[in-house]
Amino acid sequence: GESVGLHLPTLSVQEGDNSIINCAYSNSASDYFIWYKQESGKGPQFIIDIRSNMDKRQGQRVTVLLNKTVKHLSLQIAATQPGDSAVYFCAENTGKTGFQKLVFGTGTRLLVSP
Amino acid sequence: DTAVSQTPKYLVTQMGNDKSIKCEQNLGHDTMYWYKQDSKKFLKIMFSYNNKELIINETVPNRFSPKSPDKAHLNLHINSLELGDSAVYFCASSQDTRANQPQHFGDGTRLSIL
């Protein structure tokens, strides 16, 4: 399934499915992007990052795709598990050279059913 | 061993009071941040400190005063609390200010103003 993270939408998937969470970022000069996972009552947890000179990066069960032409970022989670249920945020670095300033998207809630 | 720790986890107080939130990181990072997350889960940068020096101040009311006694600590003092200050406040840290250094977050302080 797919979702666009604009107003904290919810993406519901079955355990074992692949999930795709999308994010539209605002600043064409942003040079660094991060995906975070936030579980209830916890702080955002780093998942994966990507620099603007790349268009794809893979981690364990997760892949981030960057399309700078349309300012779009996506997070793919393979074989989604109930423990993946959380709110997912994308963030872009809009800071000037040498100073990191992250601007976060509005988040997407992922619900994984057993 | 918690990497970024905040105290208290919950803070309930009345309008007009002054309160402080403490943050400590044991990651050896140079840069620390304060974020505010509102009821819609929107996460926004407030301040950033690098080696005890303020580098980002995002037009936060001057009732909010961060203090960094050393690079492992960044505390947030809030004067004359208002209803609109109710939110979850997150502390974060990164190795330094460079764009490709992911930020690591604490578990937040939920501030409720009565």
mmCIF file with all atom_site columns, C-alpha atoms in Angstrom:
data_model
loop_
_atom_site.group_PDB
_atom_site.id
_atom_site.type_symbol
_atom_site.label_atom_id
_atom_site.label_alt_id
_atom_site.label_comp_id
_atom_site.label_asym_id
_atom_site.label_entity_id
_atom_site.label_seq_id
_atom_site.pdbx_PDB_ins_code
_atom_site.Cartn_x
_atom_site.Cartn_y
_atom_site.Cartn_z
_atom_site.occupancy
_atom_site.B_iso_or_equiv
_atom_site.pdbx_formal_charge
_atom_site.auth_seq_id
_atom_site.auth_comp_id
_atom_site.auth_asym_id
_atom_site.auth_atom_id
_atom_site.pdbx_PDB_model_num
ATOM 1   C CA . GLY A 1 1   ? 0.000  0.000  0.000  1.00 0.00 ? 1   GLY A CA 1
ATOM 2   C CA . GLU A 1 2   ? 1.005  3.675  -0.424 1.00 0.00 ? 2   GLU A CA 1
ATOM 3   C CA . SER A 1 3   ? 0.318  6.841  1.480  1.00 0.00 ? 3   SER A CA 1
ATOM 4   C CA . VAL A 1 4   ? 1.267  10.506 1.253  1.00 0.00 ? 4   VAL A CA 1
ATOM 5   C CA . GLY A 1 5   ? 2.327  12.062 4.516  1.00 0.00 ? 5   GLY A CA 1
ATOM 6   C CA . LEU A 1 6   ? 0.383  15.324 4.491  1.00 0.00 ? 6   LEU A CA 1
ATOM 7   C CA . HIS A 1 7   ? -2.135 15.294 7.393  1.00 0.00 ? 7   HIS A CA 1
ATOM 8   C CA . LEU A 1 8   ? -0.998 12.295 9.453  1.00 0.00 ? 8   LEU A CA 1
ATOM 9   C CA . PRO A 1 9   ? -2.817 9.808  7.256  1.00 0.00 ? 9   PRO A CA 1
ATOM 10  C CA . THR A 1 10  ? -2.943 6.169  8.173  1.00 0.00 ? 10  THR A CA 1
ATOM 11  C CA . LEU A 1 11  ? -1.591 3.310  6.139  1.00 0.00 ? 11  LEU A CA 1
ATOM 12  C CA . SER A 1 12  ? -3.007 -0.077 7.107  1.00 0.00 ? 12  SER A CA 1
ATOM 13  C CA . VAL A 1 13  ? -1.272 -3.228 5.902  1.00 0.00 ? 13  VAL A CA 1
ATOM 14  C CA . GLN A 1 14  ? -1.237 -6.913 6.691  1.00 0.00 ? 14  GLN A CA 1
ATOM 15  C CA . GLU A 1 15  ? 1.762  -8.549 8.288  1.00 0.00 ? 15  GLU A CA 1
ATOM 16  C CA . GLY A 1 16  ? 4.137  -9.716 5.584  1.00 0.00 ? 16  GLY A CA 1
ATOM 17  C CA . ASP A 1 17  ? 3.080  -7.072 3.045  1.00 0.00 ? 17  ASP A CA 1
ATOM 18  C CA . ASN A 1 18  ? 5.492  -4.487 1.718  1.00 0.00 ? 18  ASN A CA 1
ATOM 19  C CA . SER A 1 19  ? 4.741  -0.907 2.819  1.00 0.00 ? 19  SER A CA 1
ATOM 20  C CA . ILE A 1 20  ? 5.500  2.316  1.006  1.00 0.00 ? 20  ILE A CA 1
ATOM 21  C CA . ILE A 1 21  ? 5.362  5.630  2.837  1.00 0.00 ? 21  ILE A CA 1
ATOM 22  C CA . ASN A 1 22  ? 5.706  8.775  0.757  1.00 0.00 ? 22  ASN A CA 1
ATOM 23  C CA . CYS A 1 23  ? 6.869  12.269 1.572  1.00 0.00 ? 23  CYS A CA 1
ATOM 24  C CA . ALA A 1 24  ? 6.934  15.479 -0.439 1.00 0.00 ? 24  ALA A CA 1
ATOM 25  C CA . TYR A 1 25  ? 9.654  17.849 0.702  1.00 0.00 ? 25  TYR A CA 1
ATOM 26  C CA . SER A 1 26  ? 9.737  21.571 0.152  1.00 0.00 ? 26  SER A CA 1
ATOM 27  C CA . ASN A 1 27  ? 13.263 22.845 -0.396 1.00 0.00 ? 27  ASN A CA 1
ATOM 28  C CA . SER A 1 28  ? 15.065 21.986 -3.624 1.00 0.00 ? 28  SER A CA 1
ATOM 29  C CA . ALA A 1 29  ? 18.362 22.949 -1.944 1.00 0.00 ? 29  ALA A CA 1
ATOM 30  C CA . SER A 1 30  ? 17.990 20.348 0.833  1.00 0.00 ? 30  SER A CA 1
ATOM 31  C CA . ASP A 1 31  ? 21.055 18.097 0.836  1.00 0.00 ? 31  ASP A CA 1
ATOM 32  C CA . TYR A 1 32  ? 20.248 15.428 3.398  1.00 0.00 ? 32  TYR A CA 1
ATOM 33  C CA . PHE A 1 33  ? 17.122 13.473 4.260  1.00 0.00 ? 33  PHE A CA 1
ATOM 34  C CA . ILE A 1 34  ? 16.215 11.183 7.126  1.00 0.00 ? 34  ILE A CA 1
ATOM 35  C CA . TRP A 1 35  ? 13.382 8.835  7.995  1.00 0.00 ? 35  TRP A CA 1
ATOM 36  C CA . TYR A 1 36  ? 12.372 8.471  11.635 1.00 0.00 ? 36  TYR A CA 1
ATOM 37  C CA . LYS A 1 37  ? 10.014 6.048  13.381 1.00 0.00 ? 37  LYS A CA 1
ATOM 38  C CA . GLN A 1 38  ? 8.105  7.233  16.431 1.00 0.00 ? 38  GLN A CA 1
ATOM 39  C CA . GLU A 1 39  ? 6.342  4.747  18.680 1.00 0.00 ? 39  GLU A CA 1
ATOM 40  C CA . SER A 1 40  ? 3.738  5.843  21.198 1.00 0.00 ? 40  SER A CA 1
ATOM 41  C CA . GLY A 1 41  ? 5.327  7.583  24.186 1.00 0.00 ? 41  GLY A CA 1
ATOM 42  C CA . LYS A 1 42  ? 8.793  7.509  22.639 1.00 0.00 ? 42  LYS A CA 1
ATOM 43  C CA . GLY A 1 43  ? 11.039 9.874  20.781 1.00 0.00 ? 43  GLY A CA 1
ATOM 44  C CA . PRO A 1 44  ? 11.726 9.652  17.043 1.00 0.00 ? 44  PRO A CA 1
ATOM 45  C CA . GLN A 1 45  ? 14.101 6.802  16.251 1.00 0.00 ? 45  GLN A CA 1
ATOM 46  C CA . PHE A 1 46  ? 16.515 7.018  13.316 1.00 0.00 ? 46  PHE A CA 1
ATOM 47  C CA . ILE A 1 47  ? 15.781 4.487  10.559 1.00 0.00 ? 47  ILE A CA 1
ATOM 48  C CA . ILE A 1 48  ? 17.761 5.456  7.485  1.00 0.00 ? 48  ILE A CA 1
ATOM 49  C CA . ASP A 1 49  ? 19.202 8.510  5.797  1.00 0.00 ? 49  ASP A CA 1
ATOM 50  C CA . ILE A 1 50  ? 20.235 9.544  2.313  1.00 0.00 ? 50  ILE A CA 1
ATOM 51  C CA . ARG A 1 51  ? 22.297 12.349 0.872  1.00 0.00 ? 51  ARG A CA 1
ATOM 52  C CA . SER A 1 52  ? 21.124 14.370 -2.100 1.00 0.00 ? 52  SER A CA 1
ATOM 53  C CA . ASN A 1 53  ? 23.831 12.927 -4.365 1.00 0.00 ? 53  ASN A CA 1
ATOM 54  C CA . MET A 1 54  ? 22.150 9.508  -4.131 1.00 0.00 ? 54  MET A CA 1
ATOM 55  C CA . ASP A 1 55  ? 18.768 8.295  -5.332 1.00 0.00 ? 55  ASP A CA 1
ATOM 56  C CA . LYS A 1 56  ? 18.518 5.031  -3.406 1.00 0.00 ? 56  LYS A CA 1
ATOM 57  C CA . ARG A 1 57  ? 19.839 3.582  -0.202 1.00 0.00 ? 57  ARG A CA 1
ATOM 58  C CA . GLN A 1 58  ? 19.086 0.238  1.397  1.00 0.00 ? 58  GLN A CA 1
ATOM 59  C CA . GLY A 1 59  ? 19.145 -0.894 4.987  1.00 0.00 ? 59  GLY A CA 1
ATOM 60  C CA . GLN A 1 60  ? 17.837 -3.943 6.748  1.00 0.00 ? 60  GLN A CA 1
ATOM 61  C CA . ARG A 1 61  ? 14.289 -4.421 5.365  1.00 0.00 ? 61  ARG A CA 1
ATOM 62  C CA . VAL A 1 62  ? 14.101 -0.702 4.509  1.00 0.00 ? 62  VAL A CA 1
ATOM 63  C CA . THR A 1 63  ? 14.887 1.230  1.351  1.00 0.00 ? 63  THR A CA 1
ATOM 64  C CA . VAL A 1 64  ? 14.776 4.975  0.856  1.00 0.00 ? 64  VAL A CA 1
ATOM 65  C CA . LEU A 1 65  ? 14.241 6.439  -2.606 1.00 0.00 ? 65  LEU A CA 1
ATOM 66  C CA . LEU A 1 66  ? 14.917 10.056 -3.449 1.00 0.00 ? 66  LEU A CA 1
ATOM 67  C CA . ASN A 1 67  ? 13.541 11.802 -6.532 1.00 0.00 ? 67  ASN A CA 1
ATOM 68  C CA . LYS A 1 68  ? 14.948 15.314 -6.574 1.00 0.00 ? 68  LYS A CA 1
ATOM 69  C CA . THR A 1 69  ? 13.159 16.223 -9.796 1.00 0.00 ? 69  THR A CA 1
ATOM 70  C CA . VAL A 1 70  ? 9.779  16.129 -8.095 1.00 0.00 ? 70  VAL A CA 1
ATOM 71  C CA . LYS A 1 71  ? 11.075 16.617 -4.526 1.00 0.00 ? 71  LYS A CA 1
ATOM 72  C CA . HIS A 1 72  ? 9.785  13.264 -3.377 1.00 0.00 ? 72  HIS A CA 1
ATOM 73  C CA . LEU A 1 73  ? 11.092 10.818 -0.812 1.00 0.00 ? 73  LEU A CA 1
ATOM 74  C CA . SER A 1 74  ? 9.761  7.356  -0.043 1.00 0.00 ? 74  SER A CA 1
ATOM 75  C CA . LEU A 1 75  ? 10.393 4.695  2.556  1.00 0.00 ? 75  LEU A CA 1
ATOM 76  C CA . GLN A 1 76  ? 9.819  1.093  1.604  1.00 0.00 ? 76  GLN A CA 1
ATOM 77  C CA . ILE A 1 77  ? 9.524  -1.503 4.342  1.00 0.00 ? 77  ILE A CA 1
ATOM 78  C CA . ALA A 1 78  ? 9.776  -5.117 3.239  1.00 0.00 ? 78  ALA A CA 1
ATOM 79  C CA . ALA A 1 79  ? 7.813  -7.898 4.955  1.00 0.00 ? 79  ALA A CA 1
ATOM 80  C CA . THR A 1 80  ? 6.129  -5.487 7.363  1.00 0.00 ? 80  THR A CA 1
ATOM 81  C CA . GLN A 1 81  ? 5.799  -6.752 10.935 1.00 0.00 ? 81  GLN A CA 1
ATOM 82  C CA . PRO A 1 82  ? 3.460  -5.717 13.784 1.00 0.00 ? 82  PRO A CA 1
ATOM 83  C CA . GLY A 1 83  ? 6.473  -4.133 15.491 1.00 0.00 ? 83  GLY A CA 1
ATOM 84  C CA . ASP A 1 84  ? 6.714  -1.724 12.569 1.00 0.00 ? 84  ASP A CA 1
ATOM 85  C CA . SER A 1 85  ? 3.455  -0.064 13.659 1.00 0.00 ? 85  SER A CA 1
ATOM 86  C CA . ALA A 1 86  ? 4.328  3.553  14.471 1.00 0.00 ? 86  ALA A CA 1
ATOM 87  C CA . VAL A 1 87  ? 4.258  7.083  13.053 1.00 0.00 ? 87  VAL A CA 1
ATOM 88  C CA . TYR A 1 88  ? 6.906  7.642  10.379 1.00 0.00 ? 88  TYR A CA 1
ATOM 89  C CA . PHE A 1 89  ? 8.406  11.049 9.663  1.00 0.00 ? 89  PHE A CA 1
ATOM 90  C CA . CYS A 1 90  ? 10.586 12.228 6.849  1.00 0.00 ? 90  CYS A CA 1
ATOM 91  C CA . ALA A 1 91  ? 12.913 15.157 7.513  1.00 0.00 ? 91  ALA A CA 1
ATOM 92  C CA . GLU A 1 92  ? 14.997 17.343 5.212  1.00 0.00 ? 92  GLU A CA 1
ATOM 93  C CA . ASN A 1 93  ? 18.039 19.359 6.094  1.00 0.00 ? 93  ASN A CA 1
ATOM 94  C CA . THR A 1 94  ? 17.398 22.960 5.096  1.00 0.00 ? 94  THR A CA 1
ATOM 95  C CA . GLY A 1 95  ? 20.334 24.420 7.004  1.00 0.00 ? 95  GLY A CA 1
ATOM 96  C CA . LYS A 1 96  ? 23.109 26.399 5.427  1.00 0.00 ? 96  LYS A CA 1
ATOM 97  C CA . THR A 1 97  ? 26.486 24.789 4.886  1.00 0.00 ? 97  THR A CA 1
ATOM 98  C CA . GLY A 1 98  ? 27.873 23.532 8.186  1.00 0.00 ? 98  GLY A CA 1
ATOM 99  C CA . PHE A 1 99  ? 24.671 23.921 10.181 1.00 0.00 ? 99  PHE A CA 1
ATOM 100 C CA . GLN A 1 100 ? 22.075 21.188 10.278 1.00 0.00 ? 100 GLN A CA 1
ATOM 101 C CA . LYS A 1 101 ? 18.471 22.285 10.525 1.00 0.00 ? 101 LYS A CA 1
ATOM 102 C CA . LEU A 1 102 ? 15.894 19.551 10.064 1.00 0.00 ? 102 LEU A CA 1
ATOM 103 C CA . VAL A 1 103 ? 12.382 20.311 8.862  1.00 0.00 ? 103 VAL A CA 1
ATOM 104 C CA . PHE A 1 104 ? 10.010 17.432 9.537  1.00 0.00 ? 104 PHE A CA 1
ATOM 105 C CA . GLY A 1 105 ? 7.050  16.281 7.478  1.00 0.00 ? 105 GLY A CA 1
ATOM 106 C CA . THR A 1 106 ? 3.675  15.819 9.105  1.00 0.00 ? 106 THR A CA 1
ATOM 107 C CA . GLY A 1 107 ? 4.038  12.059 9.533  1.00 0.00 ? 107 GLY A CA 1
ATOM 108 C CA . THR A 1 108 ? 2.241  8.899  8.429  1.00 0.00 ? 108 THR A CA 1
ATOM 109 C CA . ARG A 1 109 ? 0.789  6.369  10.835 1.00 0.00 ? 109 ARG A CA 1
ATOM 110 C CA . LEU A 1 110 ? 1.515  2.762  9.855  1.00 0.00 ? 110 LEU A CA 1
ATOM 111 C CA . LEU A 1 111 ? -0.788 0.087  11.279 1.00 0.00 ? 111 LEU A CA 1
ATOM 112 C CA . VAL A 1 112 ? 0.227  -3.521 10.763 1.00 0.00 ? 112 VAL A CA 1
ATOM 113 C CA . SER A 1 113 ? -2.349 -6.230 11.373 1.00 0.00 ? 113 SER A CA 1
ATOM 114 C CA . PRO A 1 114 ? -1.231 -9.756 12.300 1.00 0.00 ? 114 PRO A CA 1
ATOM 115 C CA . ASP B 2 1   ? 22.198 2.886  29.017 1.00 0.00 ? 1   ASP B CA 1
ATOM 116 C CA . THR B 2 2   ? 20.016 5.718  27.697 1.00 0.00 ? 2   THR B CA 1
ATOM 117 C CA . ALA B 2 3   ? 21.792 7.826  25.083 1.00 0.00 ? 3   ALA B CA 1
ATOM 118 C CA . VAL B 2 4   ? 19.670 10.991 25.328 1.00 0.00 ? 4   VAL B CA 1
ATOM 119 C CA . SER B 2 5   ? 17.757 11.343 28.568 1.00 0.00 ? 5   SER B CA 1
ATOM 120 C CA . GLN B 2 6   ? 15.252 14.001 29.569 1.00 0.00 ? 6   GLN B CA 1
ATOM 121 C CA . THR B 2 7   ? 13.713 14.800 32.919 1.00 0.00 ? 7   THR B CA 1
ATOM 122 C CA . PRO B 2 8   ? 10.980 14.974 33.896 1.00 0.00 ? 8   PRO B CA 1
ATOM 123 C CA . LYS B 2 9   ? 8.974  12.713 31.577 1.00 0.00 ? 9   LYS B CA 1
ATOM 124 C CA . TYR B 2 10  ? 5.727  14.411 32.580 1.00 0.00 ? 10  TYR B CA 1
ATOM 125 C CA . LEU B 2 11  ? 5.234  17.958 33.814 1.00 0.00 ? 11  LEU B CA 1
ATOM 126 C CA . VAL B 2 12  ? 1.834  19.297 34.869 1.00 0.00 ? 12  VAL B CA 1
ATOM 127 C CA . THR B 2 13  ? 1.700  22.878 36.063 1.00 0.00 ? 13  THR B CA 1
ATOM 128 C CA . GLN B 2 14  ? -0.438 25.999 36.106 1.00 0.00 ? 14  GLN B CA 1
ATOM 129 C CA . MET B 2 15  ? -0.413 28.953 33.766 1.00 0.00 ? 15  MET B CA 1
ATOM 130 C CA . GLY B 2 16  ? 2.066  31.623 34.780 1.00 0.00 ? 16  GLY B CA 1
ATOM 131 C CA . ASN B 2 17  ? 4.514  29.268 36.483 1.00 0.00 ? 17  ASN B CA 1
ATOM 132 C CA . ASP B 2 18  ? 8.181  28.873 35.549 1.00 0.00 ? 18  ASP B CA 1
ATOM 133 C CA . LYS B 2 19  ? 9.558  25.396 34.852 1.00 0.00 ? 19  LYS B CA 1
ATOM 134 C CA . SER B 2 20  ? 12.695 23.699 33.574 1.00 0.00 ? 20  SER B CA 1
ATOM 135 C CA . ILE B 2 21  ? 13.344 20.566 31.557 1.00 0.00 ? 21  ILE B CA 1
ATOM 136 C CA . LYS B 2 22  ? 16.747 18.913 31.649 1.00 0.00 ? 22  LYS B CA 1
ATOM 137 C CA . CYS B 2 23  ? 18.523 16.974 28.926 1.00 0.00 ? 23  CYS B CA 1
ATOM 138 C CA . GLU B 2 24  ? 21.731 14.991 28.991 1.00 0.00 ? 24  GLU B CA 1
ATOM 139 C CA . GLN B 2 25  ? 23.444 12.940 26.291 1.00 0.00 ? 25  GLN B CA 1
ATOM 140 C CA . ASN B 2 26  ? 26.185 10.377 26.872 1.00 0.00 ? 26  ASN B CA 1
ATOM 141 C CA . LEU B 2 27  ? 27.072 9.940  23.187 1.00 0.00 ? 27  LEU B CA 1
ATOM 142 C CA . GLY B 2 28  ? 29.949 12.392 23.207 1.00 0.00 ? 28  GLY B CA 1
ATOM 143 C CA . HIS B 2 29  ? 28.121 14.552 20.668 1.00 0.00 ? 29  HIS B CA 1
ATOM 144 C CA . ASP B 2 30  ? 28.932 18.212 20.105 1.00 0.00 ? 30  ASP B CA 1
ATOM 145 C CA . THR B 2 31  ? 25.492 19.406 19.008 1.00 0.00 ? 31  THR B CA 1
ATOM 146 C CA . MET B 2 32  ? 22.190 19.387 20.883 1.00 0.00 ? 32  MET B CA 1
ATOM 147 C CA . TYR B 2 33  ? 18.671 20.467 19.974 1.00 0.00 ? 33  TYR B CA 1
ATOM 148 C CA . TRP B 2 34  ? 15.257 21.201 21.434 1.00 0.00 ? 34  TRP B CA 1
ATOM 149 C CA . TYR B 2 35  ? 12.090 20.404 19.475 1.00 0.00 ? 35  TYR B CA 1
ATOM 150 C CA . LYS B 2 36  ? 8.402  20.979 20.194 1.00 0.00 ? 36  LYS B CA 1
ATOM 151 C CA . GLN B 2 37  ? 5.795  18.427 19.066 1.00 0.00 ? 37  GLN B CA 1
ATOM 152 C CA . ASP B 2 38  ? 2.203  19.630 19.104 1.00 0.00 ? 38  ASP B CA 1
ATOM 153 C CA . SER B 2 39  ? -1.008 17.663 19.501 1.00 0.00 ? 39  SER B CA 1
ATOM 154 C CA . LYS B 2 40  ? -1.066 16.926 15.756 1.00 0.00 ? 40  LYS B CA 1
ATOM 155 C CA . LYS B 2 41  ? 2.388  15.327 16.000 1.00 0.00 ? 41  LYS B CA 1
ATOM 156 C CA . PHE B 2 42  ? 4.033  18.198 14.121 1.00 0.00 ? 42  PHE B CA 1
ATOM 157 C CA . LEU B 2 43  ? 7.689  18.361 15.163 1.00 0.00 ? 43  LEU B CA 1
ATOM 158 C CA . LYS B 2 44  ? 9.497  21.705 14.942 1.00 0.00 ? 44  LYS B CA 1
ATOM 159 C CA . ILE B 2 45  ? 13.015 22.802 15.839 1.00 0.00 ? 45  ILE B CA 1
ATOM 160 C CA . MET B 2 46  ? 13.291 25.405 18.596 1.00 0.00 ? 46  MET B CA 1
ATOM 161 C CA . PHE B 2 47  ? 16.998 25.695 19.380 1.00 0.00 ? 47  PHE B CA 1
ATOM 162 C CA . SER B 2 48  ? 20.320 24.195 18.448 1.00 0.00 ? 48  SER B CA 1
ATOM 163 C CA . TYR B 2 49  ? 23.584 24.421 20.405 1.00 0.00 ? 49  TYR B CA 1
ATOM 164 C CA . ASN B 2 50  ? 27.046 23.407 19.270 1.00 0.00 ? 50  ASN B CA 1
ATOM 165 C CA . ASN B 2 51  ? 29.751 23.095 21.935 1.00 0.00 ? 51  ASN B CA 1
ATOM 166 C CA . LYS B 2 52  ? 27.647 25.185 24.318 1.00 0.00 ? 52  LYS B CA 1
ATOM 167 C CA . GLU B 2 53  ? 27.049 27.956 21.779 1.00 0.00 ? 53  GLU B CA 1
ATOM 168 C CA . LEU B 2 54  ? 23.637 28.845 20.374 1.00 0.00 ? 54  LEU B CA 1
ATOM 169 C CA . ILE B 2 55  ? 23.498 28.349 16.596 1.00 0.00 ? 55  ILE B CA 1
ATOM 170 C CA . ILE B 2 56  ? 19.767 28.120 15.840 1.00 0.00 ? 56  ILE B CA 1
ATOM 171 C CA . ASN B 2 57  ? 16.952 30.060 17.474 1.00 0.00 ? 57  ASN B CA 1
ATOM 172 C CA . GLU B 2 58  ? 13.729 29.574 15.570 1.00 0.00 ? 58  GLU B CA 1
ATOM 173 C CA . THR B 2 59  ? 11.817 32.704 16.587 1.00 0.00 ? 59  THR B CA 1
ATOM 174 C CA . VAL B 2 60  ? 10.830 31.118 19.845 1.00 0.00 ? 60  VAL B CA 1
ATOM 175 C CA . PRO B 2 61  ? 9.323  33.526 22.413 1.00 0.00 ? 61  PRO B CA 1
ATOM 176 C CA . ASN B 2 62  ? 11.955 34.819 24.801 1.00 0.00 ? 62  ASN B CA 1
ATOM 177 C CA . ARG B 2 63  ? 10.061 33.155 27.661 1.00 0.00 ? 63  ARG B CA 1
ATOM 178 C CA . PHE B 2 64  ? 12.011 30.083 26.509 1.00 0.00 ? 64  PHE B CA 1
ATOM 179 C CA . SER B 2 65  ? 15.658 30.185 27.508 1.00 0.00 ? 65  SER B CA 1
ATOM 180 C CA . PRO B 2 66  ? 17.975 27.275 26.748 1.00 0.00 ? 66  PRO B CA 1
ATOM 181 C CA . LYS B 2 67  ? 21.130 26.827 28.788 1.00 0.00 ? 67  LYS B CA 1
ATOM 182 C CA . SER B 2 68  ? 24.079 24.592 28.027 1.00 0.00 ? 68  SER B CA 1
ATOM 183 C CA . PRO B 2 69  ? 26.434 24.254 31.016 1.00 0.00 ? 69  PRO B CA 1
ATOM 184 C CA . ASP B 2 70  ? 28.589 21.824 29.029 1.00 0.00 ? 70  ASP B CA 1
ATOM 185 C CA . LYS B 2 71  ? 28.287 20.082 25.694 1.00 0.00 ? 71  LYS B CA 1
ATOM 186 C CA . ALA B 2 72  ? 26.605 17.024 27.243 1.00 0.00 ? 72  ALA B CA 1
ATOM 187 C CA . HIS B 2 73  ? 23.730 19.040 28.706 1.00 0.00 ? 73  HIS B CA 1
ATOM 188 C CA . LEU B 2 74  ? 21.105 21.323 27.246 1.00 0.00 ? 74  LEU B CA 1
ATOM 189 C CA . ASN B 2 75  ? 18.376 22.485 29.591 1.00 0.00 ? 75  ASN B CA 1
ATOM 190 C CA . LEU B 2 76  ? 15.236 24.417 28.715 1.00 0.00 ? 76  LEU B CA 1
ATOM 191 C CA . HIS B 2 77  ? 13.753 26.971 31.078 1.00 0.00 ? 77  HIS B CA 1
ATOM 192 C CA . ILE B 2 78  ? 10.298 28.359 30.390 1.00 0.00 ? 78  ILE B CA 1
ATOM 193 C CA . ASN B 2 79  ? 8.964  31.463 32.142 1.00 0.00 ? 79  ASN B CA 1
ATOM 194 C CA . SER B 2 80  ? 5.348  32.501 32.547 1.00 0.00 ? 80  SER B CA 1
ATOM 195 C CA . LEU B 2 81  ? 3.895  29.340 31.055 1.00 0.00 ? 81  LEU B CA 1
ATOM 196 C CA . GLU B 2 82  ? 0.910  29.732 28.731 1.00 0.00 ? 82  GLU B CA 1
ATOM 197 C CA . LEU B 2 83  ? -1.776 27.281 27.630 1.00 0.00 ? 83  LEU B CA 1
ATOM 198 C CA . GLY B 2 84  ? -0.220 27.141 24.162 1.00 0.00 ? 84  GLY B CA 1
ATOM 199 C CA . ASP B 2 85  ? 3.002  25.789 25.623 1.00 0.00 ? 85  ASP B CA 1
ATOM 200 C CA . SER B 2 86  ? 1.300  22.443 26.223 1.00 0.00 ? 86  SER B CA 1
ATOM 201 C CA . ALA B 2 87  ? 3.167  19.978 24.013 1.00 0.00 ? 87  ALA B CA 1
ATOM 202 C CA . VAL B 2 88  ? 5.798  17.283 24.066 1.00 0.00 ? 88  VAL B CA 1
ATOM 203 C CA . TYR B 2 89  ? 9.328  18.684 24.106 1.00 0.00 ? 89  TYR B CA 1
ATOM 204 C CA . PHE B 2 90  ? 12.125 16.568 22.674 1.00 0.00 ? 90  PHE B CA 1
ATOM 205 C CA . CYS B 2 91  ? 15.827 16.924 23.146 1.00 0.00 ? 91  CYS B CA 1
ATOM 206 C CA . ALA B 2 92  ? 18.174 15.520 20.485 1.00 0.00 ? 92  ALA B CA 1
ATOM 207 C CA . SER B 2 93  ? 21.870 15.380 19.772 1.00 0.00 ? 93  SER B CA 1
ATOM 208 C CA . SER B 2 94  ? 24.140 14.791 16.787 1.00 0.00 ? 94  SER B CA 1
ATOM 209 C CA . GLN B 2 95  ? 27.858 14.217 16.416 1.00 0.00 ? 95  GLN B CA 1
ATOM 210 C CA . ASP B 2 96  ? 28.295 17.737 15.085 1.00 0.00 ? 96  ASP B CA 1
ATOM 211 C CA . THR B 2 97  ? 26.468 20.237 12.909 1.00 0.00 ? 97  THR B CA 1
ATOM 212 C CA . ARG B 2 98  ? 27.281 18.618 9.563  1.00 0.00 ? 98  ARG B CA 1
ATOM 213 C CA . ALA B 2 99  ? 24.343 17.639 7.420  1.00 0.00 ? 99  ALA B CA 1
ATOM 214 C CA . ASN B 2 100 ? 25.058 13.904 7.268  1.00 0.00 ? 100 ASN B CA 1
ATOM 215 C CA . GLN B 2 101 ? 25.016 13.335 11.020 1.00 0.00 ? 101 GLN B CA 1
ATOM 216 C CA . PRO B 2 102 ? 21.688 11.831 12.172 1.00 0.00 ? 102 PRO B CA 1
ATOM 217 C CA . GLN B 2 103 ? 20.061 13.279 15.235 1.00 0.00 ? 103 GLN B CA 1
ATOM 218 C CA . HIS B 2 104 ? 19.273 11.009 18.177 1.00 0.00 ? 104 HIS B CA 1
ATOM 219 C CA . PHE B 2 105 ? 16.223 11.869 20.247 1.00 0.00 ? 105 PHE B CA 1
ATOM 220 C CA . GLY B 2 106 ? 15.238 11.481 23.869 1.00 0.00 ? 106 GLY B CA 1
ATOM 221 C CA . ASP B 2 107 ? 11.814 10.142 24.819 1.00 0.00 ? 107 ASP B CA 1
ATOM 222 C CA . GLY B 2 108 ? 10.302 13.550 25.406 1.00 0.00 ? 108 GLY B CA 1
ATOM 223 C CA . THR B 2 109 ? 8.798  15.613 28.214 1.00 0.00 ? 109 THR B CA 1
ATOM 224 C CA . ARG B 2 110 ? 5.039  15.968 28.078 1.00 0.00 ? 110 ARG B CA 1
ATOM 225 C CA . LEU B 2 111 ? 4.165  19.430 29.388 1.00 0.00 ? 111 LEU B CA 1
ATOM 226 C CA . SER B 2 112 ? 0.553  20.092 30.338 1.00 0.00 ? 112 SER B CA 1
ATOM 227 C CA . ILE B 2 113 ? -0.578 23.558 31.366 1.00 0.00 ? 113 ILE B CA 1
ATOM 228 C CA . LEU B 2 114 ? -3.737 23.785 33.464 1.00 0.00 ? 114 LEU B CA 1
#
